[in-house]
Tab-separated table of C-alpha atoms in Angstrom:
chain	number	residue	atom	x	y	z
A	1	MET	CA	0.000	0.000	0.000
A	2	MET	CA	0.970	3.627	-0.472
A	3	LEU	CA	1.412	4.143	3.263
A	4	TYR	CA	3.974	1.341	3.511
A	5	LEU	CA	5.768	2.416	0.342
A	6	LEU	CA	6.288	6.050	1.393
A	7	GLY	CA	6.888	5.317	5.069
A	8	GLY	CA	9.200	2.377	4.413
A	9	MET	CA	11.366	4.153	1.853
A	10	ALA	CA	11.582	7.304	3.998
A	11	THR	CA	12.826	5.173	6.904
A	12	VAL	CA	15.320	3.249	4.764
A	13	LEU	CA	16.746	6.418	3.203
A	14	THR	CA	17.063	7.984	6.652
A	15	LEU	CA	19.223	5.044	7.770
A	16	LEU	CA	21.244	4.983	4.530
A	17	GLY	CA	21.660	8.746	4.258
A	18	PHE	CA	25.195	8.837	5.636
A	19	LEU	CA	26.265	5.727	3.732
A	20	VAL	CA	25.220	6.473	0.147
A	21	PRO	CA	25.898	9.546	-2.026
A	22	ALA	CA	23.284	12.310	-1.990
A	23	ARG	CA	22.692	11.689	-5.691
A	24	VAL	CA	21.624	8.130	-4.943
A	25	SER	CA	19.288	9.332	-2.189
A	26	ARG	CA	17.705	11.781	-4.627
A	27	MET	CA	17.229	9.130	-7.313
A	28	LEU	CA	15.694	6.679	-4.841
A	29	SER	CA	13.320	9.381	-3.587
A	30	LEU	CA	12.272	10.155	-7.155
A	31	ALA	CA	11.803	6.451	-7.879
A	32	THR	CA	9.638	6.090	-4.753
A	33	LEU	CA	7.343	8.918	-5.835
A	34	VAL	CA	7.066	7.546	-9.375
A	35	ALA	CA	6.276	4.095	-7.962
A	36	GLY	CA	3.639	5.673	-5.731
A	37	ILE	CA	1.976	7.396	-8.677
A	38	ALA	CA	2.094	4.136	-10.668
A	39	TYR	CA	0.515	2.286	-7.746
A	40	LEU	CA	-2.251	4.874	-7.583
A	41	ALA	CA	-2.926	4.419	-11.293
A	42	ARG	CA	-3.077	0.618	-10.961
A	43	THR	CA	-5.405	0.620	-7.942
A	44	TRP	CA	-7.535	3.622	-8.920
A	45	GLY	CA	-11.104	3.319	-7.679
A	46	GLU	CA	-10.310	0.387	-5.370
A	47	PRO	CA	-11.178	1.303	-1.763
A	48	ALA	CA	-9.060	0.059	1.131
A	49	SER	CA	-9.020	0.438	4.897
A	50	LEU	CA	-6.488	-0.266	7.644
A	51	PHE	CA	-6.171	0.075	11.412
A	52	GLY	CA	-9.872	-0.133	12.133
A	53	GLY	CA	-10.766	2.555	9.598
A	54	LEU	CA	-8.231	5.137	10.826
A	55	TYR	CA	-6.533	4.905	7.417
A	56	ARG	CA	-8.989	4.951	4.537
A	57	VAL	CA	-8.232	4.938	0.825
A	58	ASP	CA	-11.200	6.233	-1.172
A	59	SER	CA	-11.644	8.320	-4.304
A	60	LEU	CA	-11.016	11.517	-2.331
A	61	ALA	CA	-7.777	10.188	-0.851
A	62	GLN	CA	-6.545	8.900	-4.196
A	63	GLY	CA	-7.258	12.101	-6.135
A	64	PHE	CA	-5.696	14.460	-3.623
A	65	THR	CA	-2.741	12.162	-2.960
A	66	LEU	CA	-2.075	12.201	-6.708
A	67	VAL	CA	-1.895	16.004	-6.724
A	68	ALA	CA	0.334	16.009	-3.628
A	69	LEU	CA	2.742	13.411	-5.058
A	70	LEU	CA	2.993	15.306	-8.342
A	71	GLY	CA	3.841	18.457	-6.393
A	72	VAL	CA	6.566	16.724	-4.376
A	73	LEU	CA	7.921	15.044	-7.515
A	74	TRP	CA	8.174	18.403	-9.247
A	75	PHE	CA	9.903	19.855	-6.202
A	76	LEU	CA	12.578	17.152	-6.360
A	77	LEU	CA	13.057	17.531	-10.111
A	78	ALA	CA	13.533	21.285	-9.780
A	79	ALA	CA	15.577	21.321	-6.562
A	80	ARG	CA	19.304	22.028	-6.478
A	81	SER	CA	21.018	20.632	-3.403
A	82	ASP	CA	23.935	18.322	-2.669
A	83	LYS	CA	22.580	17.292	0.745
A	84	PHE	CA	20.828	13.948	1.146
A	85	GLU	CA	18.363	15.472	3.624
A	86	PHE	CA	16.784	17.659	0.941
A	87	PRO	CA	14.981	14.916	-1.030
A	88	LEU	CA	14.422	12.977	2.195
A	89	PHE	CA	12.443	15.859	3.676
A	90	GLY	CA	10.358	15.910	0.497
A	91	LEU	CA	9.602	12.208	0.912
A	92	TYR	CA	8.534	12.672	4.547
A	93	ALA	CA	6.334	15.580	3.455
A	94	ALA	CA	4.673	13.330	0.849
A	95	LEU	CA	4.022	10.720	3.550
A	96	GLY	CA	2.353	13.272	5.811
A	97	MET	CA	0.215	14.675	3.011
A	98	HIS	CA	-0.963	11.199	2.051
A	99	VAL	CA	-1.859	10.370	5.663
A	100	MET	CA	-3.781	13.624	6.067
A	101	ALA	CA	-5.735	13.034	2.859
A	102	SER	CA	-6.452	9.393	3.711
A	103	SER	CA	-8.116	9.564	7.087
A	104	ASN	CA	-11.469	10.621	8.432
A	105	ASN	CA	-10.117	10.711	11.985
A	106	LEU	CA	-9.182	14.177	13.252
A	107	VAL	CA	-6.295	12.905	15.395
A	108	VAL	CA	-4.752	11.052	12.447
A	109	MET	CA	-5.201	14.204	10.342
A	110	LEU	CA	-3.235	16.088	12.979
A	111	LEU	CA	-0.453	13.490	12.853
A	112	GLY	CA	-0.307	13.773	9.066
A	113	LEU	CA	-0.234	17.563	9.310
A	114	GLU	CA	2.730	17.451	11.690
A	115	VAL	CA	4.598	14.858	9.611
A	116	PHE	CA	4.577	17.109	6.542
A	117	SER	CA	4.913	20.401	8.447
A	118	LEU	CA	8.147	19.581	10.283
A	119	PRO	CA	10.170	18.932	7.075
A	120	LEU	CA	8.757	22.133	5.570
A	121	TYR	CA	9.925	24.175	8.568
A	122	LEU	CA	13.454	22.896	7.941
A	123	LEU	CA	13.296	23.352	4.175
A	124	ALA	CA	12.154	26.958	4.617
A	125	THR	CA	15.471	27.769	6.352
A	126	TRP	CA	17.615	25.942	3.799
A	127	ARG	CA	19.229	29.111	2.425
A	128	ARG	CA	20.909	29.801	5.787
A	129	ASP	CA	20.713	33.567	5.430
A	130	GLU	CA	18.686	36.250	7.180
A	131	ALA	CA	15.708	35.941	4.832
A	132	GLY	CA	15.754	32.151	5.145
A	133	PHE	CA	15.864	32.206	8.939
A	134	GLU	CA	13.034	34.745	8.995
A	135	ALA	CA	10.949	32.542	6.694
A	136	GLY	CA	11.579	29.434	8.769
A	137	LEU	CA	10.892	31.176	12.084
A	138	LYS	CA	7.630	32.730	10.885
A	139	TYR	CA	6.438	29.480	9.372
A	140	PHE	CA	7.367	27.476	12.470
A	141	LEU	CA	5.833	29.839	15.046
A	142	LEU	CA	2.592	30.401	13.153
A	143	GLY	CA	2.439	26.749	12.150
A	144	ALA	CA	2.810	25.700	15.783
A	145	LEU	CA	0.010	28.101	16.700
A	146	SER	CA	-2.246	26.623	14.014
A	147	SER	CA	-1.501	23.112	15.306
A	148	ALA	CA	-2.470	24.214	18.817
A	149	VAL	CA	-5.707	25.643	17.434
A	150	PHE	CA	-6.323	22.361	15.600
A	151	ILE	CA	-5.828	20.356	18.805
A	152	TYR	CA	-8.153	22.622	20.767
A	153	GLY	CA	-10.757	22.315	18.031
A	154	ILE	CA	-10.467	18.519	18.121
A	155	ALA	CA	-10.976	18.546	21.889
A	156	LEU	CA	-14.125	20.669	21.608
A	157	HIS	CA	-15.408	18.517	18.740
A	158	PHE	CA	-14.943	15.377	20.814
A	159	GLY	CA	-16.599	17.011	23.807
A	160	ALA	CA	-19.650	17.886	21.709
A	161	THR	CA	-19.989	14.664	19.703
A	162	GLY	CA	-18.056	11.966	21.584
A	163	SER	CA	-16.252	11.143	18.323
A	164	PHE	CA	-13.002	12.002	16.584
A	165	GLU	CA	-14.537	11.311	13.164
A	166	ALA	CA	-14.625	14.284	10.801
A	167	GLY	CA	-18.103	15.009	9.498
A	168	THR	CA	-19.844	13.771	12.652
A	169	GLN	CA	-23.064	15.695	13.086
A	170	GLY	CA	-23.513	17.824	16.186
A	171	GLN	CA	-25.140	20.912	17.575
A	172	GLY	CA	-24.641	23.617	20.156
A	173	ILE	CA	-21.995	26.227	20.809
A	174	LEU	CA	-19.376	23.659	21.810
A	175	PHE	CA	-19.703	21.806	18.512
A	176	ALA	CA	-19.714	25.024	16.458
A	177	SER	CA	-16.630	26.319	18.260
A	178	GLY	CA	-14.709	23.090	17.685
A	179	LEU	CA	-15.636	22.951	14.012
A	180	LEU	CA	-14.650	26.585	13.434
A	181	LEU	CA	-11.297	26.132	15.190
A	182	VAL	CA	-10.452	23.099	13.064
A	183	MET	CA	-11.482	25.025	9.962
A	184	ALA	CA	-9.277	27.964	11.007
A	185	ALA	CA	-6.251	25.685	11.466
A	186	LEU	CA	-6.709	24.175	8.015
A	187	ALA	CA	-7.296	27.641	6.534
A	188	PHE	CA	-3.810	28.537	7.775
A	189	LYS	CA	-2.293	25.702	5.763
A	190	VAL	CA	-3.989	26.838	2.547
A	191	ALA	CA	-3.205	30.526	3.349
A	192	MET	CA	-6.752	31.855	3.451
A	193	VAL	CA	-7.318	35.361	4.835
A	194	PRO	CA	-6.901	36.272	7.706
A	195	PHE	CA	-4.524	33.336	8.248
A	196	HIS	CA	-2.324	34.263	5.291
A	197	TRP	CA	0.258	36.701	6.671
A	198	TRP	CA	3.041	34.144	6.721
A	199	ALA	CA	2.798	33.238	3.021
A	200	PRO	CA	4.483	36.202	1.215
A	201	ASP	CA	7.506	36.333	3.548
A	202	VAL	CA	7.901	32.550	3.704
A	203	TYR	CA	7.594	32.086	-0.065
A	204	GLN	CA	10.108	34.868	-0.694
A	205	GLY	CA	12.601	33.760	1.958
A	206	SER	CA	12.525	30.044	1.133
A	207	PRO	CA	14.398	28.475	-1.786
A	208	THR	CA	12.220	28.811	-4.885
A	209	SER	CA	11.830	25.049	-5.228
A	210	VAL	CA	10.546	24.888	-1.628
A	211	SER	CA	8.090	27.684	-2.404
A	212	LEU	CA	6.840	25.506	-5.281
A	213	LEU	CA	6.227	22.661	-2.833
A	214	MET	CA	4.431	24.857	-0.304
A	215	ALA	CA	2.221	26.474	-2.928
A	216	THR	CA	1.053	23.239	-4.551
A	217	ALA	CA	1.253	19.945	-2.656
A	218	VAL	CA	0.414	21.352	0.785
A	219	LYS	CA	-2.858	22.794	-0.480
A	220	ALA	CA	-3.945	19.385	-1.794
A	221	ALA	CA	-3.594	17.731	1.624
A	222	ALA	CA	-5.265	20.591	3.497
A	223	PHE	CA	-8.236	20.819	1.121
A	224	ALA	CA	-8.748	17.055	1.355
A	225	ALA	CA	-9.053	17.473	5.123
A	226	LEU	CA	-11.378	20.460	4.727
A	227	LEU	CA	-13.697	18.438	2.503
A	228	ARG	CA	-13.971	15.748	5.171
A	229	VAL	CA	-14.373	18.198	8.059
A	230	LEU	CA	-17.076	20.231	6.302
A	231	ALA	CA	-19.158	17.215	5.291
A	232	GLN	CA	-21.974	18.544	7.469
A	233	GLU	CA	-25.699	18.432	6.726
A	234	ASN	CA	-26.281	21.733	8.542
A	235	MET	CA	-24.319	24.437	6.724
A	236	ASP	CA	-25.472	27.073	9.207
A	237	VAL	CA	-22.648	26.045	11.537
A	238	TRP	CA	-19.810	26.845	9.136
A	239	GLY	CA	-21.383	28.399	6.036
A	240	LEU	CA	-21.210	32.047	7.128
A	241	ALA	CA	-17.618	31.696	8.355
A	242	LEU	CA	-16.543	30.120	5.058
A	243	MET	CA	-18.335	32.825	3.064
A	244	LEU	CA	-16.381	35.466	4.980
A	245	LEU	CA	-13.093	33.607	4.497
A	246	VAL	CA	-13.637	33.221	0.749
A	247	ALA	CA	-14.672	36.861	0.231
A	248	LEU	CA	-11.693	38.230	2.171
A	249	THR	CA	-9.287	35.793	0.517
A	250	VAL	CA	-10.131	36.613	-3.104
A	251	LEU	CA	-10.165	40.344	-2.328
A	252	ILE	CA	-6.974	40.688	-0.294
A	253	GLY	CA	-5.079	38.075	-2.286
A	254	ASN	CA	-5.620	39.854	-5.587
A	255	LEU	CA	-5.351	43.417	-4.283
A	256	GLY	CA	-2.172	42.529	-2.395
A	257	ALA	CA	-0.599	41.162	-5.563
A	258	LEU	CA	-1.013	44.517	-7.292
A	259	ALA	CA	1.439	46.193	-4.898
A	260	GLN	CA	4.296	43.712	-5.362
A	261	ASN	CA	7.565	44.218	-7.243
A	262	GLU	CA	9.049	40.772	-6.667
A	263	ALA	CA	7.793	37.725	-8.554
A	264	LYS	CA	7.768	35.222	-5.688
A	265	ARG	CA	5.768	37.571	-3.472
A	266	LEU	CA	3.314	38.149	-6.326
A	267	LEU	CA	2.842	34.394	-6.706
A	268	ALA	CA	2.370	34.139	-2.933
A	269	TYR	CA	-0.545	36.579	-3.066
A	270	SER	CA	-1.781	34.791	-6.183
A	271	SER	CA	-1.677	31.541	-4.198
A	272	ILE	CA	-3.779	33.179	-1.481
A	273	ALA	CA	-6.380	34.248	-4.034
A	274	HIS	CA	-6.491	30.783	-5.618
A	275	ALA	CA	-7.151	29.247	-2.197
A	276	GLY	CA	-10.286	31.391	-2.117
A	277	TYR	CA	-11.342	30.272	-5.588
A	278	THR	CA	-10.789	26.620	-4.662
A	279	ALA	CA	-12.865	27.007	-1.495
A	280	LEU	CA	-15.891	28.073	-3.555
A	281	ALA	CA	-16.584	24.431	-4.349
A	282	LEU	CA	-16.676	23.520	-0.636
A	283	PHE	CA	-20.215	24.891	-0.453
A	284	SER	CA	-21.498	22.155	-2.750
A	285	PRO	CA	-21.997	18.567	-1.514
A	286	THR	CA	-20.779	17.411	-4.933
A	287	GLY	CA	-17.819	19.789	-5.068
A	288	ALA	CA	-14.967	17.371	-4.253
A	289	PRO	CA	-14.128	16.484	-7.901
A	290	ALA	CA	-14.134	20.182	-8.825
A	291	VAL	CA	-11.755	20.955	-5.937
A	292	GLY	CA	-9.427	18.160	-7.003
A	293	PHE	CA	-9.467	19.230	-10.652
A	294	TYR	CA	-8.884	22.873	-9.706
A	295	LEU	CA	-5.895	21.907	-7.568
A	296	LEU	CA	-4.463	19.948	-10.505
A	297	THR	CA	-4.814	22.942	-12.828
A	298	TYR	CA	-3.376	25.171	-10.109
A	299	LEU	CA	-0.462	22.744	-9.668
A	300	LEU	CA	0.350	22.987	-13.370
A	301	GLY	CA	0.064	26.795	-13.509
A	302	THR	CA	1.687	27.828	-10.241
A	303	GLY	CA	4.165	24.964	-10.290
A	304	LEU	CA	5.272	25.952	-13.786
A	305	ALA	CA	5.645	29.602	-12.770
A	306	PHE	CA	7.751	28.725	-9.728
A	307	ALA	CA	9.799	26.221	-11.759
A	308	VAL	CA	10.709	28.993	-14.219
A	309	LEU	CA	11.573	31.388	-11.387
A	310	GLN	CA	13.718	28.680	-9.813
A	311	GLN	CA	15.826	28.559	-12.988
A	312	ILE	CA	16.397	32.297	-12.609
A	313	SER	CA	17.221	32.347	-8.914
A	314	GLU	CA	16.750	30.339	-5.731
A	315	ARG	CA	16.560	33.696	-3.951
A	316	ASP	CA	14.613	36.858	-4.793
A	317	VAL	CA	13.330	37.332	-8.337
A	318	PRO	CA	12.697	41.061	-8.941
A	319	TYR	CA	10.606	42.018	-11.933
A	320	ALA	CA	13.735	43.351	-13.649
A	321	ALA	CA	15.098	39.791	-13.826
A	322	LEU	CA	12.122	38.784	-16.005
A	323	ARG	CA	12.490	41.556	-18.562
A	324	GLY	CA	12.935	40.074	-22.018
A	325	LEU	CA	13.076	36.524	-20.690
A	326	ILE	CA	11.635	35.090	-23.885
A	327	TYR	CA	14.500	36.578	-25.916
A	328	ARG	CA	17.200	35.060	-23.726
A	329	LYS	CA	15.580	31.758	-22.698
A	330	PRO	CA	12.695	31.021	-25.109
A	331	LEU	CA	11.605	27.851	-23.289
A	332	LEU	CA	11.358	29.614	-19.943
A	333	GLY	CA	9.656	32.646	-21.469
A	334	VAL	CA	6.984	30.597	-23.262
A	335	ALA	CA	6.429	28.380	-20.205
A	336	LEU	CA	6.014	31.343	-17.865
A	337	GLY	CA	3.669	33.085	-20.292
A	338	LEU	CA	1.406	30.033	-20.584
A	339	ALA	CA	1.489	29.537	-16.804
A	340	LEU	CA	0.347	33.120	-16.237
A	341	PHE	CA	-2.434	32.783	-18.823
A	342	SER	CA	-3.642	29.575	-17.176
A	343	LEU	CA	-3.607	31.139	-13.704
A	344	ALA	CA	-5.627	34.048	-15.098
A	345	GLY	CA	-8.222	31.526	-16.301
A	346	LEU	CA	-7.925	32.368	-19.989
A	347	PRO	CA	-9.159	29.773	-22.515
A	348	PRO	CA	-8.174	27.442	-24.025
A	349	LEU	CA	-5.733	26.635	-21.205
A	350	VAL	CA	-6.725	24.257	-18.430
A	351	GLY	CA	-6.938	26.993	-15.790
A	352	PHE	CA	-10.120	28.257	-17.458
A	353	TRP	CA	-11.887	24.945	-16.889
A	354	GLY	CA	-10.719	24.769	-13.283
A	355	LYS	CA	-12.310	28.125	-12.507
A	356	TYR	CA	-15.411	27.275	-14.487
A	357	LEU	CA	-16.021	24.121	-12.436
A	358	VAL	CA	-15.544	25.691	-8.988
A	359	PHE	CA	-17.699	28.683	-9.987
A	360	LEU	CA	-20.353	26.256	-11.224
A	361	GLU	CA	-20.339	24.325	-7.942
A	362	ALA	CA	-20.688	27.556	-5.954
A	363	ALA	CA	-23.596	28.634	-8.162
A	364	LYS	CA	-25.273	25.259	-7.665
A	365	ALA	CA	-25.004	25.865	-3.907
A	366	GLY	CA	-26.680	29.270	-4.293
A	367	GLN	CA	-23.552	31.360	-3.581
A	368	TYR	CA	-24.197	33.814	-6.416
A	369	GLY	CA	-22.740	36.797	-4.569
A	370	LEU	CA	-19.425	35.009	-4.059
A	371	VAL	CA	-19.367	33.939	-7.705
A	372	VAL	CA	-19.813	37.548	-8.849
A	373	LEU	CA	-17.084	38.695	-6.462
A	374	ALA	CA	-14.783	35.931	-7.699
A	375	LEU	CA	-15.388	36.959	-11.318
A	376	LEU	CA	-14.594	40.604	-10.540
A	377	THR	CA	-11.407	39.756	-8.669
A	378	SER	CA	-10.397	37.424	-11.500
A	379	ALA	CA	-10.322	40.507	-13.723
A	380	VAL	CA	-7.960	42.155	-11.227
A	381	ALA	CA	-5.797	39.036	-11.292
A	382	ALA	CA	-5.691	39.106	-15.086
A	383	TYR	CA	-4.224	42.618	-14.889
A	384	TYR	CA	-1.199	41.691	-12.793
A	385	TYR	CA	-0.632	38.422	-14.649
A	386	LEU	CA	-0.624	40.294	-17.961
A	387	LYS	CA	1.645	42.959	-16.467
A	388	LEU	CA	4.169	40.242	-15.637
A	389	PHE	CA	3.697	38.716	-19.075
A	390	SER	CA	4.462	42.069	-20.713
A	391	LEU	CA	7.850	42.073	-18.976
A	392	VAL	CA	8.582	38.585	-20.246
A	393	VAL	CA	7.527	39.092	-23.854
A	394	MET	CA	6.998	42.710	-24.838
A	395	GLN	CA	10.016	44.471	-23.380
A	396	LYS	CA	13.504	44.064	-24.749
A	397	PRO	CA	16.237	42.827	-22.424
A	398	ALA	CA	17.901	45.587	-20.446
A	399	GLY	CA	21.387	44.142	-20.889
A	400	ALA	CA	23.443	43.007	-23.828
A	401	PRO	CA	22.566	39.907	-25.860
A	402	GLY	CA	23.598	36.769	-24.038
A	403	GLN	CA	23.539	38.428	-20.635
A	404	ASP	CA	22.839	35.974	-17.832
A	405	LEU	CA	19.294	35.798	-16.484
A	406	ALA	CA	20.371	36.846	-13.013
A	407	ALA	CA	22.407	39.817	-14.182
A	408	THR	CA	19.482	42.164	-14.817
A	409	SER	CA	19.652	43.560	-11.290
A	410	LEU	CA	22.537	44.403	-8.995
A	411	ASP	CA	21.513	41.843	-6.398
A	412	GLU	CA	21.056	39.065	-8.946
A	413	ALA	CA	24.394	39.822	-10.562
A	414	ARG	CA	26.116	38.608	-7.386
A	415	LEU	CA	24.556	35.163	-7.742
A	416	PRO	CA	26.209	32.284	-9.598
A	417	ARG	CA	24.938	31.559	-13.057
A	418	LEU	CA	22.061	29.082	-13.088
A	419	SER	CA	21.628	26.792	-16.072
A	420	THR	CA	18.506	24.771	-16.717
A	421	SER	CA	19.116	21.183	-15.620
A	422	SER	CA	17.821	18.323	-17.740
A	423	SER	CA	15.353	17.162	-15.062
A	424	ALA	CA	13.997	20.686	-14.523
A	425	ARG	CA	13.745	21.226	-18.280
A	426	PHE	CA	11.855	17.949	-18.651
A	427	ALA	CA	9.353	18.940	-15.944
A	428	ILE	CA	8.850	22.386	-17.494
A	429	VAL	CA	8.249	20.952	-20.975
A	430	VAL	CA	5.794	18.297	-19.721
A	431	ALA	CA	3.824	20.817	-17.643
A	432	THR	CA	3.677	23.272	-20.543
A	433	ILE	CA	2.291	20.585	-22.839
A	434	LEU	CA	-0.254	19.462	-20.238
A	435	LEU	CA	-1.502	23.029	-19.760
A	436	VAL	CA	-2.476	23.087	-23.412
A	437	ILE	CA	-3.655	19.487	-23.893
A	438	LEU	CA	-5.828	19.392	-20.770
A	439	GLY	CA	-7.257	22.754	-21.759
A	440	LEU	CA	-8.427	21.241	-25.028
A	441	VAL	CA	-9.683	17.977	-23.483
A	442	PRO	CA	-10.335	18.760	-19.799
A	443	GLY	CA	-12.630	15.762	-19.425
A	444	TRP	CA	-9.618	13.458	-19.342
A	445	ALA	CA	-8.359	14.941	-16.082
A	446	PHE	CA	-11.771	15.609	-14.563
A	447	ARG	CA	-12.808	11.969	-14.954
A	448	VAL	CA	-9.871	11.019	-12.738
A	449	PHE	CA	-11.459	12.834	-9.812
A	450	ILE	CA	-14.979	11.498	-10.332
A	451	ALA	CA	-13.843	7.892	-10.748
A	452	GLY	CA	-15.128	5.741	-7.928
């Protein structure tokens, strides 16, 4: 089973880490993730249960685990590190995300959350500079606070219902308080407003490949848990709170992005806004496939954008570093342009269909006001995506022909030259192709999430 595969290989590589070269550890980690994805494909739609139902593989677990594994796989393909711990932390994170997505028990969800959070705290500080330490400290302190809130919410939920099972029906102020606290803790992980303040600083201060992991795979695990927690017949308990979260998230996420002058911070605010768009489908009892499909389209768009930025710099990426990118690195320029178009929801790219489906689910649930607000803020998002695209395509490079990507600003000029590795180039090409193909035939990917 997936649990044994990820957990077993993570344990083995921990024991072998000091005995085998880091390159071997990286290759074994990649092979483990590929084997996990292959196992998912072979057993798709086949339910399974272990440990008295604490671990449950269903269509929800399979779909969201797929998105999480793809995000971790991309992180390892893009990452540049000669330390064996780097891919190992990614493998532990994948294990935690799978556990969180594959249980209906709130305590097991908490264990999964901690298993993937602890490696991310360490990865956030990987740069070992002031910005990296700030990112790691903020993520750790606020993450610890969110875990404490989660635990308190679990305690209140158990006090009100006598059960640790997510989705258990209850009533009264004790039950409502517990449910809202659990929802707040999970909203932190997906960076929904007002639990979003960590995201811009952490994304900017972390290595770009780590920012890719945080922005993609983590959201899949957290939204899987949210879908299980909010499987309530009475929406009065959490509906108003979620409406407020979604409205604030799409507003502040998009308006905050307008004021940025650094690409990673812009994508952080973009990630906040997309969390709000994804949450629109939570209002519908049939919204799980739409959430999964949206997260897949978001993985391709945001992951591709971060993968391109990672080839420019593992540190800050000021807008000046993107000027004329398509003239100097055509592959990176085209990939970033398509990623931005997909994130803006422009047809015929797959991002359009992702937004269409979550908007449709929200409309089916009667949330017409939120749909209108989401459409208006999507227009704001299109402005800053197109502004970034104009730097990539429409403006000539500031330096001489052949000038290194990082040399377009004084700070970047001090960095070593970064060339596109074969594994990173492969991931960028595949994602670029998928953005187009799945935009033309979105049913292929959507059927994956409705299977079973």
